XYZ file of C-alpha atoms in Angstrom:
377
model
C 151.131 80.905 84.699
C 148.337 79.077 82.895
C 146.369 80.576 80.045
C 143.006 79.843 81.702
C 143.710 81.812 84.857
C 145.662 84.627 83.258
C 143.009 86.779 81.547
C 143.902 90.341 82.444
C 141.821 93.487 82.593
C 144.394 95.888 81.230
C 147.444 96.243 79.098
C 149.926 99.077 79.562
C 147.567 100.627 82.088
C 144.658 100.861 79.653
C 141.492 98.985 80.607
C 140.727 96.309 78.034
C 137.004 95.744 78.008
C 137.477 93.369 75.113
C 137.813 90.392 77.443
C 136.279 89.349 80.737
C 138.147 90.245 83.922
C 137.595 86.799 85.388
C 138.958 83.386 84.506
C 137.075 81.185 82.098
C 134.716 78.880 84.051
C 135.683 75.229 84.005
C 133.843 73.353 81.304
C 132.694 76.444 79.438
C 133.952 77.904 76.197
C 135.801 81.193 76.060
C 133.210 83.960 75.646
C 133.303 86.270 72.620
C 135.446 89.393 72.767
C 133.469 92.307 71.441
C 135.547 95.405 72.195
C 138.760 96.108 70.269
C 141.900 97.130 72.132
C 143.115 100.398 70.639
C 146.501 100.488 72.384
C 149.351 98.546 70.850
C 150.670 96.004 73.332
C 154.208 96.240 74.617
C 154.923 92.880 72.989
C 153.850 93.986 69.517
C 155.975 97.114 69.891
C 158.896 95.049 71.151
C 158.705 92.673 68.205
C 158.429 95.418 65.570
C 157.588 92.802 62.951
C 155.858 95.356 60.727
C 159.294 96.685 59.752
C 159.846 93.434 57.847
C 156.496 93.458 56.048
C 157.699 95.465 53.023
C 159.944 92.446 52.376
C 157.755 89.576 53.564
C 154.569 88.934 55.502
C 155.341 85.282 56.070
C 153.282 83.557 53.397
C 153.867 79.987 54.602
C 151.770 77.435 56.495
C 152.260 77.358 60.267
C 150.898 74.473 62.291
C 149.388 75.193 65.713
C 149.209 72.073 67.872
C 146.966 72.948 70.791
C 143.218 73.392 71.263
C 142.244 74.078 67.670
C 141.938 77.484 65.989
C 138.674 79.235 65.315
C 138.133 80.136 61.688
C 135.292 82.380 62.884
C 137.627 84.971 64.450
C 137.291 87.960 62.075
C 140.984 88.909 62.137
C 141.827 85.339 61.083
C 139.346 85.293 58.242
C 140.809 83.329 55.358
C 143.900 82.414 57.359
C 142.723 79.196 59.016
C 142.833 75.953 57.082
C 140.499 73.063 57.874
C 143.119 71.359 59.971
C 142.688 68.239 62.046
C 141.129 67.119 65.314
C 142.874 64.079 66.772
C 139.475 62.910 67.939
C 138.172 63.117 64.385
C 137.039 65.924 62.119
C 138.574 69.328 61.400
C 140.545 71.486 63.816
C 139.203 74.885 62.762
C 137.070 75.388 65.853
C 138.203 76.235 69.377
C 136.263 76.137 72.626
C 139.115 76.691 75.071
C 140.584 79.604 73.156
C 144.341 79.192 73.576
C 144.996 77.817 70.106
C 143.142 80.767 68.587
C 145.089 83.187 70.767
C 148.410 81.677 69.654
C 147.322 81.681 66.012
C 146.323 85.345 66.261
C 149.764 86.322 67.545
C 151.233 84.529 64.545
C 148.919 85.442 61.682
C 146.124 87.893 62.572
C 145.442 90.214 59.646
C 145.747 93.975 60.274
C 142.490 95.757 60.965
C 140.962 98.149 58.462
C 140.343 100.466 61.425
C 143.432 102.680 61.843
C 142.648 102.965 65.556
C 143.108 99.216 66.056
C 146.821 98.399 65.815
C 146.714 94.668 66.564
C 148.175 92.292 63.984
C 150.141 89.069 64.009
C 153.862 88.770 63.337
C 153.320 87.113 59.943
C 149.963 88.414 58.663
C 150.144 86.480 55.399
C 150.702 83.103 57.053
C 148.166 80.313 56.835
C 147.363 78.366 59.996
C 146.978 74.586 60.010
C 145.223 73.898 63.334
C 145.514 70.609 65.183
C 143.205 70.096 68.137
C 144.776 67.790 70.704
C 142.562 68.741 73.644
C 139.519 70.888 74.369
C 140.603 71.441 77.973
C 144.367 71.196 78.627
C 144.165 71.828 82.411
C 142.234 68.579 82.786
C 144.985 66.499 81.152
C 146.462 64.095 83.716
C 147.977 61.479 81.440
C 151.229 63.095 80.353
C 152.486 59.969 78.649
C 149.335 60.003 76.558
C 149.729 63.751 76.030
C 153.267 63.242 74.704
C 151.980 60.647 72.250
C 149.168 62.971 71.159
C 151.525 65.911 70.679
C 153.554 63.645 68.426
C 150.427 62.804 66.460
C 149.645 66.504 66.221
C 153.111 67.357 64.891
C 152.773 64.666 62.234
C 149.343 65.962 61.243
C 150.659 69.518 60.897
C 153.627 68.363 58.810
C 151.340 66.330 56.570
C 149.120 69.410 56.284
C 151.951 71.363 54.677
C 153.271 73.278 57.676
C 156.794 74.675 57.371
C 156.793 75.715 61.026
C 154.925 73.982 63.861
C 154.098 75.871 67.069
C 153.319 73.504 69.951
C 151.354 75.199 72.716
C 151.017 72.051 74.821
C 153.783 70.779 77.095
C 154.211 67.162 78.159
C 156.378 66.347 81.149
C 157.208 62.824 80.009
C 159.300 61.657 77.084
C 157.821 59.120 74.718
C 159.289 57.361 71.661
C 156.277 58.390 69.600
C 156.991 62.062 70.285
C 160.662 61.730 69.402
C 159.715 59.906 66.228
C 157.344 62.744 65.301
C 160.072 65.344 65.812
C 162.374 63.257 63.614
C 159.549 63.001 61.053
C 159.351 66.808 60.970
C 163.121 67.165 60.682
C 163.246 64.725 57.772
C 160.714 66.904 55.972
C 162.559 70.122 56.816
C 159.935 71.458 59.231
C 160.917 73.573 62.249
C 159.196 72.633 65.513
C 158.855 75.379 68.144
C 157.879 74.469 71.709
C 157.744 75.969 75.182
C 160.572 75.267 77.620
C 158.402 76.225 80.614
C 156.667 73.649 82.809
C 153.959 73.971 85.491
C 156.119 72.781 88.396
C 159.775 73.015 89.291
C 161.656 69.810 88.575
C 159.460 68.727 85.679
C 160.833 68.207 82.196
C 159.442 69.888 79.086
C 158.688 67.892 75.955
C 159.054 68.293 73.036
C 161.292 71.277 73.924
C 164.026 68.980 75.321
C 164.266 66.961 72.135
C 167.244 67.896 69.900
C 166.184 69.910 66.872
C 163.230 71.586 68.625
C 163.488 75.346 69.201
C 162.886 75.770 72.952
C 161.272 79.117 73.811
C 161.114 80.807 77.211
C 158.760 83.591 78.317
C 159.521 87.246 78.904
C 157.296 90.035 80.152
C 157.369 93.814 79.838
C 159.966 93.956 82.632
C 162.232 91.232 81.288
C 162.607 87.483 81.853
C 159.822 85.789 83.778
C 160.817 85.312 87.410
C 158.066 82.792 88.094
C 158.574 80.420 85.173
C 159.951 76.926 85.737
C 162.146 75.633 82.962
C 162.058 72.008 81.904
C 164.419 72.415 78.965
C 167.514 74.503 78.263
C 166.284 77.781 76.779
C 167.290 78.582 73.221
C 165.421 81.834 72.629
C 162.873 84.014 74.440
C 159.668 85.746 73.386
C 156.818 87.723 74.980
C 154.306 85.714 76.994
C 152.771 88.147 79.475
C 150.129 90.848 79.065
C 149.546 90.024 75.417
C 146.723 91.264 73.210
C 145.131 88.565 71.053
C 141.886 87.117 69.751
C 139.050 85.091 71.201
C 137.448 82.339 69.118
C 134.412 84.560 68.616
C 133.805 88.285 68.403
C 135.459 91.217 66.672
C 137.298 92.440 69.756
C 140.375 91.341 71.657
C 141.341 89.795 74.938
C 144.447 90.326 77.049
C 146.083 87.229 78.464
C 149.306 85.749 79.787
C 150.769 82.265 79.740
C 154.293 80.913 79.475
C 153.312 78.718 76.530
C 152.215 81.759 74.494
C 155.862 82.593 73.806
C 155.910 79.978 71.035
C 153.699 82.231 68.914
C 156.200 85.031 68.413
C 159.080 82.666 67.736
C 156.983 80.712 65.221
C 155.807 83.929 63.560
C 159.391 85.117 63.171
C 160.320 81.719 61.721
C 157.475 82.075 59.204
C 158.840 85.429 58.046
C 162.308 83.931 57.597
C 161.029 80.842 55.766
C 159.027 82.986 53.365
C 161.853 85.433 52.614
C 164.701 82.919 52.642
C 163.071 79.787 51.184
C 166.412 78.118 50.504
C 167.269 77.947 54.216
C 166.749 74.604 55.925
C 164.873 74.310 59.209
C 168.114 74.136 61.252
C 169.428 77.173 59.374
C 166.228 79.080 60.161
C 166.636 78.248 63.850
C 170.296 79.241 63.711
C 169.337 82.534 62.095
C 166.770 83.266 64.799
C 169.368 82.603 67.492
C 172.087 84.575 65.760
C 169.923 87.674 65.249
C 168.161 87.634 68.621
C 168.520 90.571 70.978
C 171.428 89.087 72.893
C 171.866 89.671 76.619
C 175.153 91.056 77.905
C 175.905 87.786 79.706
C 177.727 84.799 78.185
C 175.558 82.823 75.755
C 173.333 80.959 76.158
C 171.821 82.798 79.110
C 170.174 80.535 81.690
C 166.862 82.431 81.465
C 166.564 83.590 77.851
C 169.048 81.506 75.892
C 170.482 83.531 73.035
C 168.115 86.429 73.693
C 164.721 87.782 72.706
C 163.595 86.965 69.173
C 163.897 89.857 66.719
C 161.742 89.260 63.610
C 163.104 92.193 61.613
C 166.742 91.315 62.232
C 166.030 87.657 61.482
C 164.729 88.609 58.040
C 167.164 91.359 57.086
C 170.520 90.525 58.627
C 173.144 89.501 56.081
C 175.401 86.995 57.808
C 179.108 86.913 57.112
C 179.478 83.566 55.390
C 183.026 84.112 54.141
C 185.418 81.537 55.574
C 187.959 83.030 57.921
C 191.115 83.989 56.129
C 194.456 82.912 57.581
C 196.615 85.809 58.680
C 199.153 86.976 56.139
C 202.591 85.904 57.329
C 204.847 88.802 58.218
C 208.486 88.640 57.223
C 210.314 90.823 59.650
C 214.066 91.187 59.148
C 216.131 93.225 61.552
C 219.108 94.591 59.572
C 222.541 94.114 61.019
C 224.227 97.320 62.057
C 226.567 98.625 59.383
C 230.278 98.117 59.988
C 231.819 101.135 61.631
C 233.757 103.416 59.292
C 237.212 103.860 60.841
C 238.092 106.902 58.747
C 236.284 109.555 60.818
C 237.886 108.244 64.005
C 241.309 108.062 62.418
C 240.941 111.571 61.099
C 239.994 112.756 64.540
C 243.019 111.071 66.066
C 245.312 112.576 63.443
C 243.790 116.012 63.986
C 244.172 115.734 67.742
C 247.779 114.635 67.358
C 248.543 117.453 64.946
C 247.072 120.026 67.301
C 249.095 118.594 70.196
C 252.298 118.660 68.107
C 251.668 122.215 67.017
C 251.119 123.195 70.609
C 254.413 121.608 71.583
C 256.211 123.370 68.768
C 254.810 126.727 69.811
C 255.351 126.167 73.472
C 258.993 124.953 73.074
C 260.762 128.306 72.306
C 258.722 130.081 74.956
C 259.764 127.528 77.550
C 263.446 127.787 76.539
C 263.362 131.598 76.803
C 261.777 131.369 80.226
C 264.520 128.963 81.318
C 267.298 131.333 80.142
C 265.752 134.192 82.064
C 265.708 132.144 85.244
C 269.390 131.287 84.820
C 270.309 134.941 84.154
C 268.613 135.944 87.357
């Protein structure tokens, strides 16, 4: 489901007047959201990232390669760096709105209003925005898009990002994109991308490239049944009925989109990178997979990979790094049976013989007397 056509009117049954109930008109910017949503979304509850905040709030730079990120969104005040627009200039503005929405799920600061629970997964993170396109649905050149995503990844890495969330999906592989992923890996930067594609049979890039964390969408009822996967899923994260920010206004909007799942995975990665700075990018990815909420099926699951990302567990779990110890050899010796002692048996035989002899001695005179009586008769 695309971001543009997925603006919802409610979350968890509560009407959200913070965003329009109709899709954004083609060619127009996302309107301001003026009304705050006062109900915590299912996704924010599911993530439970606030449990990790006493330890870390993710104070690292996260790149968002998409439509730019608005520095004017109040809940992102002070969080958005100048960034880069591939067409020239900064990337800290956003007409389409998706980049801002993704950035808000990652790094929105908590509200001073106790009735407004919305906040990002890593509320201390800084966002380095890279604007690749002002209108993703109009992109027809997917080879060119792949090249531009590669340029965006490089820009984010050069901007100091430790994690790069890619909201755009190309359906063609290009050497420039693979080179950009390698560029990030060489500089120890984790790239997070969506494994979902618009149409069945398409491939998802950069999610298919080795070293990229491929994220799949889940909704309040579990794995998305409508998503098409163009890459093997590694991990899953919420992507439906999400509360987030518009580029303008102090309120919220409620939207869905398979590509939004990258936000929660990237936010969790930011928490891990801030709290465990010695971990390499592959080790961060491995930690996210190892601490995910695993399904009961064999891993990886065909729909959600190693499970739904768990930010708190990713930060706090202490892995068992001790090498496996070889089993202690057991020396089992079965003792031979002791040699039989002949004395008890011999004594028994002698006793039996003695008793028999005594019986004969006693019985002899009686038998002789009986014989004499028979002869006398």
